[in-house]
Coordinates of N, CA and C in Angstrom, one line a residue:
M98 N 32.0 -15.0 7.0 CA 32.5 -14.4 6.0 C 32.5 -12.4 5.9
P99 N 33.2 -12.1 6.0 CA 32.7 -10.7 6.8 C 32.3 -9.9 5.2
Y100 N 31.3 -8.9 4.9 CA 30.7 -8.2 4.2 C 31.5 -7.6 3.2
P101 N 32.1 -8.1 2.0 CA 33.0 -7.5 1.3 C 33.6 -5.4 1.3
F102 N 32.1 -4.9 1.1 CA 32.4 -3.9 1.4 C 32.6 -2.8 2.7
A103 N 32.5 -3.7 4.2 CA 32.6 -3.2 5.3 C 33.4 -2.0 6.0
D104 N 34.6 -2.6 5.6 CA 35.7 -1.3 5.3 C 36.0 -0.4 5.0
L105 N 35.0 -0.3 3.7 CA 34.6 1.0 2.9 C 33.6 1.3 3.9
S106 N 32.8 1.0 4.3 CA 31.5 1.6 4.6 C 32.7 2.7 6.1
S107 N 33.1 1.6 7.0 CA 34.0 2.1 7.7 C 34.5 3.4 8.1
R108 N 35.4 3.4 7.3 CA 35.9 4.5 6.3 C 35.1 6.0 6.1
I109 N 34.3 6.1 5.0 CA 33.2 7.1 4.9 C 32.2 7.3 5.9
T110 N 31.5 6.5 6.9 CA 30.9 6.9 8.2 C 31.2 6.8 9.4
G111 N 32.9 5.8 9.6 CA 32.5 5.7 10.8 C 32.3 4.7 12.0
F112 N 31.0 4.2 10.9 CA 30.3 3.0 11.2 C 30.7 1.8 10.5
P113 N 29.9 0.4 11.1 CA 30.3 -0.9 10.2 C 28.7 -0.3 9.4
L114 N 28.7 -1.3 8.2 CA 27.9 -1.1 7.4 C 26.4 -0.9 7.5
I115 N 26.2 -0.3 7.4 CA 24.1 -0.3 7.9 C 24.2 -0.1 9.2
S116 N 25.2 0.9 10.1 CA 25.1 1.4 11.4 C 23.9 1.2 11.8
P117 N 23.5 1.2 12.6 CA 22.3 1.3 13.9 C 21.8 2.4 14.2
F118 N 22.7 3.3 13.8 CA 22.8 5.1 14.5 C 22.4 5.5 13.0
L119 N 22.7 5.1 11.8 CA 22.2 5.4 10.8 C 20.5 5.2 9.9
L120 N 21.0 3.8 10.7 CA 19.3 3.2 10.1 C 18.3 3.3 11.1
F121 N 18.4 3.7 12.1 CA 17.1 4.0 12.9 C 16.8 5.9 13.0
G122 N 18.1 6.5 12.6 CA 17.9 7.8 12.2 C 17.2 8.3 10.7
S123 N 17.8 7.4 9.9 CA 16.7 7.3 8.7 C 15.2 7.1 8.8
L124 N 14.7 5.7 10.0 CA 13.8 5.7 9.8 C 13.2 6.8 10.8
V125 N 13.4 7.7 12.0 CA 12.7 8.4 11.9 C 12.2 9.8 11.0
F126 N 13.2 9.8 10.7 CA 13.6 10.9 9.0 C 12.1 10.6 7.9
F127 N 12.6 8.7 8.0 CA 10.9 8.7 7.0 C 9.8 8.9 7.7
V128 N 9.8 8.4 8.8 CA 8.0 8.5 9.3 C 7.9 10.1 9.6
A129 N 8.9 11.0 9.8 CA 8.4 12.2 10.2 C 8.3 12.6 8.9
W130 N 8.7 12.4 7.9 CA 8.5 12.9 6.5 C 6.9 12.2 5.9
S131 N 6.5 11.3 6.5 CA 5.5 10.6 5.8 C 3.9 11.2 6.5
C132 N 4.5 11.8 7.7 CA 2.9 12.8 8.4 C 2.7 13.4 7.7
D133 N 1.6 13.8 7.1 CA 1.3 14.4 6.7 C 0.0 15.7 6.4
G134 N -0.3 15.1 7.9 CA -1.7 16.0 8.3 C -3.1 15.7 7.8
V135 N -2.8 14.3 7.1 CA -4.3 14.3 6.8 C -4.5 12.8 6.9
M136 N -6.0 12.5 7.5 CA -6.5 11.1 8.2 C -7.5 10.8 7.4
S137 N -7.2 9.5 7.0 CA -8.5 8.7 6.8 C -9.6 8.5 7.4
W138 N -10.9 9.3 7.0 CA -12.0 9.5 8.0 C -13.0 8.4 7.3
G139 N -12.7 7.4 8.4 CA -13.8 6.2 8.7 C -14.4 6.0 10.2
G140 N -15.1 5.1 9.9 CA -15.5 4.6 11.2 C -14.5 4.8 12.4
D141 N -14.0 4.4 12.3 CA -13.1 2.9 13.3 C -12.3 4.8 14.1
N142 N -11.7 6.0 12.7 CA -10.5 7.1 13.3 C -12.0 8.0 14.1
A143 N -13.0 8.1 13.7 CA -14.2 9.0 14.3 C -14.2 8.8 15.5
L144 N -14.9 6.6 15.4 CA -14.8 7.0 17.1 C -13.6 6.8 17.8
Y145 N -12.5 6.7 17.6 CA -11.4 7.0 17.8 C -11.2 8.5 18.9
L146 N -11.3 9.0 17.8 CA -11.3 11.3 18.4 C -12.6 11.3 18.9
M147 N -13.8 10.7 19.2 CA -15.1 11.1 20.1 C -14.6 10.5 21.1
H148 N -14.0 9.6 21.1 CA -13.6 8.7 22.6 C -12.7 10.1 23.7
A149 N -11.8 10.0 22.5 CA -10.6 11.1 22.9 C -11.1 12.4 23.8
Y150 N -11.9 13.2 22.9 CA -12.9 14.3 23.5 C -14.1 13.6 24.1
N151 N -14.3 13.0 24.5 CA -15.4 12.7 26.0 C -14.0 12.6 27.0
L152 N -13.3 12.0 27.1 CA -12.2 11.9 28.0 C -11.6 13.4 28.2
L153 N -10.9 14.2 27.1 CA -10.5 15.4 27.5 C -11.4 16.4 28.1
T154 N -13.3 16.7 27.6 CA -14.4 17.1 28.0 C -14.8 16.8 29.7
N155 N -14.8 16.2 30.1 CA -15.4 14.6 31.5 C -16.2 14.2 30.8
H156 N -16.5 14.1 29.4 CA -18.0 13.8 29.3 C -17.7 12.1 29.4
A157 N -19.0 11.4 29.4 CA -19.3 9.8 29.4 C -19.1 9.3 28.3
Y158 N -17.7 8.3 28.7 CA -16.8 8.0 27.4 C -17.4 7.2 26.0
A159 N -18.5 6.6 26.2 CA -19.2 6.7 25.2 C -20.4 6.8 24.8
A160 N -20.4 8.2 25.6 CA -21.8 9.0 24.7 C -21.2 9.5 23.5
T161 N -21.1 9.1 22.3 CA -20.5 9.7 21.2 C -21.8 10.0 20.2
G162 N -23.0 9.3 20.4 CA -24.2 9.4 19.2 C -24.1 8.2 18.4
Y163 N -22.9 7.6 18.5 CA -23.1 6.3 17.4 C -23.9 5.2 17.4
V164 N -24.8 4.7 15.9 CA -25.5 4.2 16.7 C -25.5 2.9 16.1
Q165 N -25.2 1.8 16.5 CA -24.5 0.6 16.1 C -25.8 0.1 15.3
N166 N -25.2 -1.1 14.7 CA -26.1 -1.7 13.6 C -26.0 -3.2 14.6
P167 N -26.9 -3.8 15.2 CA -26.6 -5.0 15.1 C -26.1 -6.0 14.5
W168 N -26.5 -5.9 13.2 CA -25.9 -6.9 12.3 C -24.2 -6.6 11.8
A169 N -23.5 -5.4 12.2 CA -22.0 -5.4 12.1 C -21.7 -5.7 13.4
Y170 N -20.9 -7.0 13.8 CA -20.6 -7.4 15.1 C -19.5 -7.0 14.8
L171 N -19.1 -7.1 13.8 CA -17.4 -6.3 14.0 C -17.1 -5.2 14.5
S172 N -18.4 -4.4 14.5 CA -18.6 -2.6 14.9 C -18.8 -2.5 16.3
P173 N -18.2 -2.6 17.2 CA -19.1 -2.5 19.1 C -19.2 -0.8 19.2
Q174 N -19.9 -0.9 20.0 CA -20.4 0.6 20.3 C -19.6 1.7 20.6
S175 N -18.2 0.8 20.8 CA -17.6 1.8 22.1 C -16.0 1.0 21.7
Y176 N -14.7 1.7 21.6 CA -13.7 0.8 21.5 C -12.6 1.3 22.9
P177 N -12.1 0.2 23.2 CA -11.3 0.7 24.3 C -10.4 1.5 24.4
P178 N -10.0 2.1 25.7 CA -9.6 3.2 25.7 C -8.2 3.5 25.6
G179 N -7.4 2.9 25.1 CA -6.2 2.5 25.4 C -5.1 3.9 23.9
L180 N -5.9 3.7 23.3 CA -5.9 4.6 21.9 C -5.9 6.6 22.7
P181 N -7.8 6.2 22.6 CA -8.0 7.4 23.4 C -7.1 8.3 23.9
L182 N -6.6 7.4 25.5 CA -5.9 8.2 26.5 C -4.7 8.9 25.8
L183 N -4.5 7.9 24.8 CA -2.9 8.4 24.1 C -3.6 10.2 23.3
I184 N -4.6 9.6 22.3 CA -4.8 10.9 21.8 C -5.4 12.1 22.8
A185 N -6.3 11.7 23.6 CA -6.4 12.6 24.8 C -5.5 13.9 25.1
W186 N -4.6 13.3 25.7 CA -3.0 13.8 26.2 C -2.5 14.6 25.4
V187 N -2.1 14.4 24.0 CA -2.0 15.0 22.8 C -2.9 16.1 22.4
W188 N -3.9 15.6 22.2 CA -5.0 17.2 22.0 C -5.1 18.2 23.5
S189 N -4.5 17.6 24.5 CA -4.5 18.2 25.8 C -3.1 19.7 25.5
W190 N -2.0 18.8 24.8 CA -1.1 19.8 24.3 C -1.2 20.8 24.0
T191 N -1.4 20.4 22.0 CA -1.3 20.7 21.0 C -3.4 21.2 20.4
G192 N -4.5 20.6 20.8 CA -5.1 21.0 20.5 C -5.9 20.3 19.4
F193 N -6.7 20.5 18.7 CA -6.9 19.5 17.9 C -6.3 19.5 16.4
D194 N -5.1 18.4 16.2 CA -4.2 19.2 15.3 C -4.1 17.5 14.6
V195 N -4.1 16.9 13.8 CA -4.1 15.4 12.7 C -2.9 16.0 12.9
L196 N -1.7 16.3 12.9 CA 0.0 16.2 12.3 C 0.5 15.9 14.0
A197 N -0.2 16.4 14.9 CA 0.3 16.2 16.1 C 0.1 14.9 16.3
F198 N -1.3 14.1 16.2 CA -1.8 13.2 16.4 C -0.3 12.0 15.7
Q199 N -0.5 12.1 14.6 CA 0.5 11.4 13.7 C 1.9 11.4 14.3
Y200 N 2.0 12.8 14.5 CA 3.9 12.0 15.2 C 3.7 11.5 16.1
A201 N 2.5 11.5 17.2 CA 2.9 10.6 18.5 C 2.5 9.4 18.3
L202 N 2.0 9.1 17.2 CA 1.7 7.6 16.8 C 2.7 7.5 15.8
G203 N 3.9 8.1 15.5 CA 4.9 7.8 14.5 C 6.0 7.4 15.9
T204 N 6.3 8.1 16.6 CA 6.5 8.0 17.6 C 6.6 6.2 18.5
V205 N 5.7 5.9 18.4 CA 4.8 4.5 18.6 C 5.4 4.0 17.6
F206 N 5.4 4.3 16.4 CA 5.8 3.1 15.8 C 7.0 3.1 15.5
C207 N 8.1 3.4 15.8 CA 9.5 3.9 15.9 C 9.6 3.1 17.3
L208 N 9.3 3.0 17.9 CA 9.5 2.7 19.1 C 8.7 1.3 18.8
A209 N 7.8 0.7 18.7 CA 7.7 -1.0 18.2 C 9.0 -1.4 17.5
V210 N 9.2 -0.5 16.2 CA 10.2 -0.9 15.3 C 11.6 -1.0 15.9
V211 N 12.2 -0.4 16.9 CA 13.5 -0.6 18.0 C 13.1 -1.7 18.9
A212 N 11.9 -1.8 19.6 CA 11.9 -2.8 20.3 C 12.2 -4.7 19.6
F213 N 11.4 -4.5 18.0 CA 11.2 -5.4 17.2 C 13.0 -6.2 16.8
A214 N 13.9 -4.6 16.5 CA 15.0 -4.9 16.4 C 15.9 -5.4 17.8
G215 N 15.5 -5.2 19.3 CA 15.9 -5.9 20.1 C 16.1 -7.1 20.5
L216 N 14.7 -7.5 19.7 CA 14.3 -8.6 19.8 C 14.9 -9.5 18.5
T217 N 15.6 -9.6 17.7 CA 16.1 -10.4 16.9 C 17.8 -9.9 16.6
H218 N 17.9 -9.1 17.5 CA 19.7 -8.8 17.4 C 20.2 -9.8 18.2
R219 N 20.0 -10.6 18.7 CA 21.0 -11.6 19.3 C 20.5 -13.1 18.6
D220 N 19.9 -13.8 18.3 CA 19.8 -14.7 17.3 C 20.3 -14.3 16.4
L221 N 20.3 -13.2 15.2 CA 20.8 -12.4 14.3 C 22.3 -12.4 14.0
V222 N 22.4 -11.3 15.3 CA 24.1 -10.7 15.5 C 24.6 -11.4 16.2
T223 N 24.0 -11.8 17.5 CA 25.4 -11.7 19.0 C 25.6 -13.4 18.1
A224 N 24.3 -14.0 17.9 CA 24.6 -15.4 17.6 C 25.6 -16.0 16.7
R225 N 24.6 -15.0 15.5 CA 25.3 -15.4 14.0 C 26.5 -15.1 13.2
G226 N 25.9 -13.4 13.9 CA 26.8 -12.5 13.1 C 26.9 -12.2 11.6
R227 N 25.1 -11.8 11.5 CA 24.2 -11.7 10.9 C 24.2 -10.3 10.5
A228 N 24.6 -8.9 10.9 CA 24.5 -8.0 11.5 C 23.9 -7.2 9.7
T229 N 24.4 -7.5 8.6 CA 23.7 -7.1 7.4 C 22.2 -7.7 7.2
L230 N 21.9 -8.7 7.4 CA 20.1 -10.4 7.1 C 19.5 -8.7 8.7
W231 N 19.7 -9.0 9.5 CA 19.7 -7.9 10.4 C 19.0 -6.4 10.2
S232 N 20.2 -6.1 9.5 CA 20.0 -4.3 9.3 C 18.9 -4.4 7.7
A233 N 18.7 -5.7 6.8 CA 17.8 -5.4 6.0 C 16.3 -5.7 6.3
L234 N 16.4 -6.6 7.7 CA 15.1 -7.2 8.1 C 14.5 -5.8 8.9
I235 N 15.2 -5.4 9.9 CA 14.5 -4.2 10.0 C 14.3 -2.6 8.8
A236 N 15.2 -3.3 8.2 CA 14.7 -2.2 6.9 C 13.8 -1.9 6.3
C237 N 13.5 -3.5 6.1 CA 11.9 -3.8 5.6 C 11.0 -3.7 6.1
V238 N 11.0 -3.4 7.5 CA 9.8 -3.3 8.6 C 9.5 -2.0 8.6
G239 N 10.9 -1.1 9.3 CA 10.6 -0.2 9.3 C 10.1 0.6 8.3
F240 N 10.9 0.4 6.6 CA 10.7 1.3 5.8 C 9.6 0.9 5.0
N241 N 8.9 -0.3 6.0 CA 7.4 -0.5 5.0 C 6.3 0.5 4.9
P242 N 6.3 1.4 3.2 CA 5.3 2.2 3.4 C 3.6 2.1 4.0
V243 N 3.5 0.8 3.7 CA 2.1 0.4 4.1 C 2.1 0.3 5.3
L244 N 3.3 -0.4 6.7 CA 3.0 -0.6 7.9 C 3.4 0.8 8.2
V245 N 4.2 1.9 8.0 CA 4.4 3.5 8.4 C 2.7 3.9 8.2
S246 N 1.9 3.2 7.1 CA 0.9 4.2 6.9 C -0.5 4.0 7.7
I247 N 0.0 2.5 8.5 CA -1.2 1.9 9.0 C -0.7 2.6 11.2
G248 N 0.7 2.9 10.8 CA 1.1 3.3 12.2 C 0.7 5.0 12.4
T249 N 0.6 4.9 11.3 CA 1.1 6.5 11.6 C -0.7 6.9 11.6
D250 N -1.8 6.5 11.3 CA -2.8 6.6 10.9 C -3.7 6.7 12.5
I251 N -5.1 7.6 13.0 CA -5.7 7.0 13.8 C -6.2 5.4 14.2
L252 N -5.6 4.9 14.5 CA -5.7 3.4 14.7 C -5.0 3.0 15.6
S253 N -5.2 1.9 16.3 CA -4.8 1.5 17.4 C -3.7 0.3 17.2
D254 N -3.5 0.1 16.2 CA -2.7 -1.4 15.4 C -0.9 -0.5 16.0
G255 N -0.9 0.1 16.0 CA 0.4 0.9 16.0 C 1.3 0.5 17.4
L256 N 0.3 1.4 18.1 CA 0.3 1.3 19.7 C -0.2 -0.7 20.3
F257 N -0.5 -1.1 19.4 CA -0.5 -2.5 20.3 C 0.6 -3.2 19.9
L258 N 1.2 -3.1 18.4 CA 2.1 -3.5 18.1 C 3.3 -3.3 19.0
A259 N 3.1 -1.8 19.0 CA 4.6 -1.1 19.8 C 4.6 -2.1 21.4
C260 N 3.3 -2.3 21.9 CA 3.2 -3.0 23.5 C 3.8 -4.0 23.5
V261 N 3.1 -5.1 22.4 CA 4.0 -6.5 22.5 C 5.1 -6.9 22.4
C262 N 6.3 -5.3 21.5 CA 7.0 -5.7 21.0 C 7.7 -5.4 22.3
C263 N 7.3 -4.1 22.9 CA 8.1 -4.3 24.4 C 8.4 -4.8 25.3
G264 N 7.1 -5.3 25.3 CA 6.9 -6.4 26.3 C 7.9 -7.6 26.3
L265 N 7.6 -8.5 24.7 CA 8.2 -9.2 25.0 C 9.7 -9.1 25.0
W266 N 10.2 -7.8 24.1 CA 11.9 -7.7 24.2 C 11.9 -7.6 25.8
A267 N 11.0 -6.8 26.4 CA 11.7 -6.4 28.2 C 12.1 -7.9 29.2
L268 N 10.4 -9.2 28.6 CA 10.7 -10.4 29.3 C 12.0 -11.5 28.7
E269 N 12.1 -11.2 27.6 CA 13.1 -12.0 26.9 C 14.2 -11.7 27.4
S270 N 14.6 -10.5 27.6 CA 16.0 -9.8 28.2 C 16.0 -10.1 30.0
A271 N 14.8 -10.0 30.5 CA 14.1 -10.6 31.8 C 14.9 -12.4 32.0
Y272 N 14.8 -12.8 30.9 CA 14.7 -14.3 31.1 C 16.1 -14.7 31.1
R273 N 17.1 -13.5 30.3 CA 18.8 -14.4 29.7 C 19.3 -13.4 31.0
R274 N 19.3 -12.2 31.5 CA 20.3 -12.0 33.0 C 19.8 -12.3 33.9
Q275 N 20.8 -13.3 34.4 CA 20.9 -14.7 35.4 C 21.2 -14.3 36.5
D276 N 22.1 -13.0 36.3 CA 23.2 -12.6 36.9 C 22.6 -11.7 38.7
A277 N 21.7 -10.0 37.8 CA 21.2 -9.2 38.3 C 19.5 -9.6 38.8
R278 N 19.4 -9.6 40.0 CA 18.1 -10.5 40.3 C 17.2 -9.3 40.4
R279 N 17.0 -7.8 40.7 CA 16.7 -6.9 40.9 C 16.4 -6.3 39.7
T280 N 17.5 -6.4 38.5 CA 17.0 -6.0 37.3 C 15.8 -7.2 36.3
R281 N 16.2 -8.1 36.8 CA 15.9 -8.8 36.6 C 13.8 -9.2 36.6
L282 N 13.8 -8.8 38.0 CA 12.3 -8.0 38.2 C 11.9 -6.9 37.5
L283 N 12.5 -5.6 37.8 CA 12.4 -4.5 37.2 C 12.1 -5.1 35.5
L284 N 12.8 -5.4 34.7 CA 12.5 -5.9 33.4 C 11.2 -7.1 33.4
A285 N 10.7 -7.8 34.5 CA 9.4 -8.8 33.9 C 8.7 -7.6 34.2
A286 N 8.8 -6.8 35.3 CA 7.7 -5.6 35.6 C 7.3 -5.3 34.6
L287 N 8.0 -4.7 34.4 CA 8.3 -3.5 32.9 C 7.3 -4.2 31.5
G288 N 8.0 -5.1 31.6 CA 7.3 -6.5 30.2 C 6.1 -6.6 30.5
G289 N 5.5 -6.9 32.0 CA 4.5 -7.3 32.1 C 3.4 -5.9 32.2
I290 N 3.3 -4.8 32.0 CA 2.8 -3.7 32.2 C 2.8 -3.2 30.9
A291 N 3.6 -3.4 29.9 CA 3.3 -3.4 28.6 C 2.7 -4.3 27.7
I292 N 2.6 -5.2 28.3 CA 1.7 -5.9 27.6 C 0.5 -6.1 28.2
G293 N 0.4 -5.6 29.6 CA -1.0 -5.6 30.2 C -1.8 -4.3 29.0
Y294 N -1.2 -2.7 29.3 CA -1.9 -2.2 28.2 C -1.5 -2.2 27.0
G295 N -1.0 -3.0 26.4 CA -1.4 -4.3 25.1 C -2.9 -4.2 24.4
L296 N -3.4 -4.9 26.0 CA -4.9 -5.2 25.7 C -5.6 -3.7 25.8
S297 N -5.6 -2.5 26.4 CA -6.3 -2.1 26.2 C -6.9 -1.5 24.8
P298 N -5.7 -1.0 24.1 CA -6.2 -0.9 22.7 C -7.0 -1.4 22.0
R299 N -7.3 -3.1 22.5 CA -7.4 -3.9 21.1 C -8.4 -4.8 22.1
V300 N -8.5 -5.4 23.5 CA -9.6 -6.0 23.7 C -11.0 -5.5 22.5
F301 N -11.4 -6.5 22.5 CA -12.5 -6.5 21.7 C -14.1 -5.9 22.1
G302 N -14.7 -4.9 21.9 CA -15.9 -4.7 22.8 C -14.9 -3.6 23.7
W303 N -16.2 -3.2 24.8 CA -15.8 -2.4 25.6 C -16.5 -2.8 27.3

């Protein structure tokens, strides 16, 4: 059964109700607005920044001066290089700018939401025609202030989420493409690369 206000929405916006363009455009604006240049100063944030600085200045990666507490088994002496590599690349262009770091991580978070939308689109929209439910699901994920706060902070969670979602989306697309062998191989390779890089920010220890 069509949504009762779908025709009215199409007349006003030129798109169906809650069009993907409007949805993701609003998401980008919301994430950018949430970036305020203020970061939470914790041990994780500081260690990621020190690793990025060492990469940028060609120092030993783990030479951060961090003294590990042997009883704190959840706090390794060094973190994997996935997130520090991204921060170091942005740092090389903008200098030490927390707002620039947040914009980069916010872009990664938006990419994760887009990939998540691609993963759920076929089951909710293509197969069942539930575009409104799909839009509501993406809005609940993308406009969740807790997730956005974590995704734009100097933490590896958002990068890991983006790698996993992009990898699964590419692998599922490759599985469903039965007509083009080269396209399937390309999508499978991209999915493997994304999931492989997803190990770099979240592997326990170094």
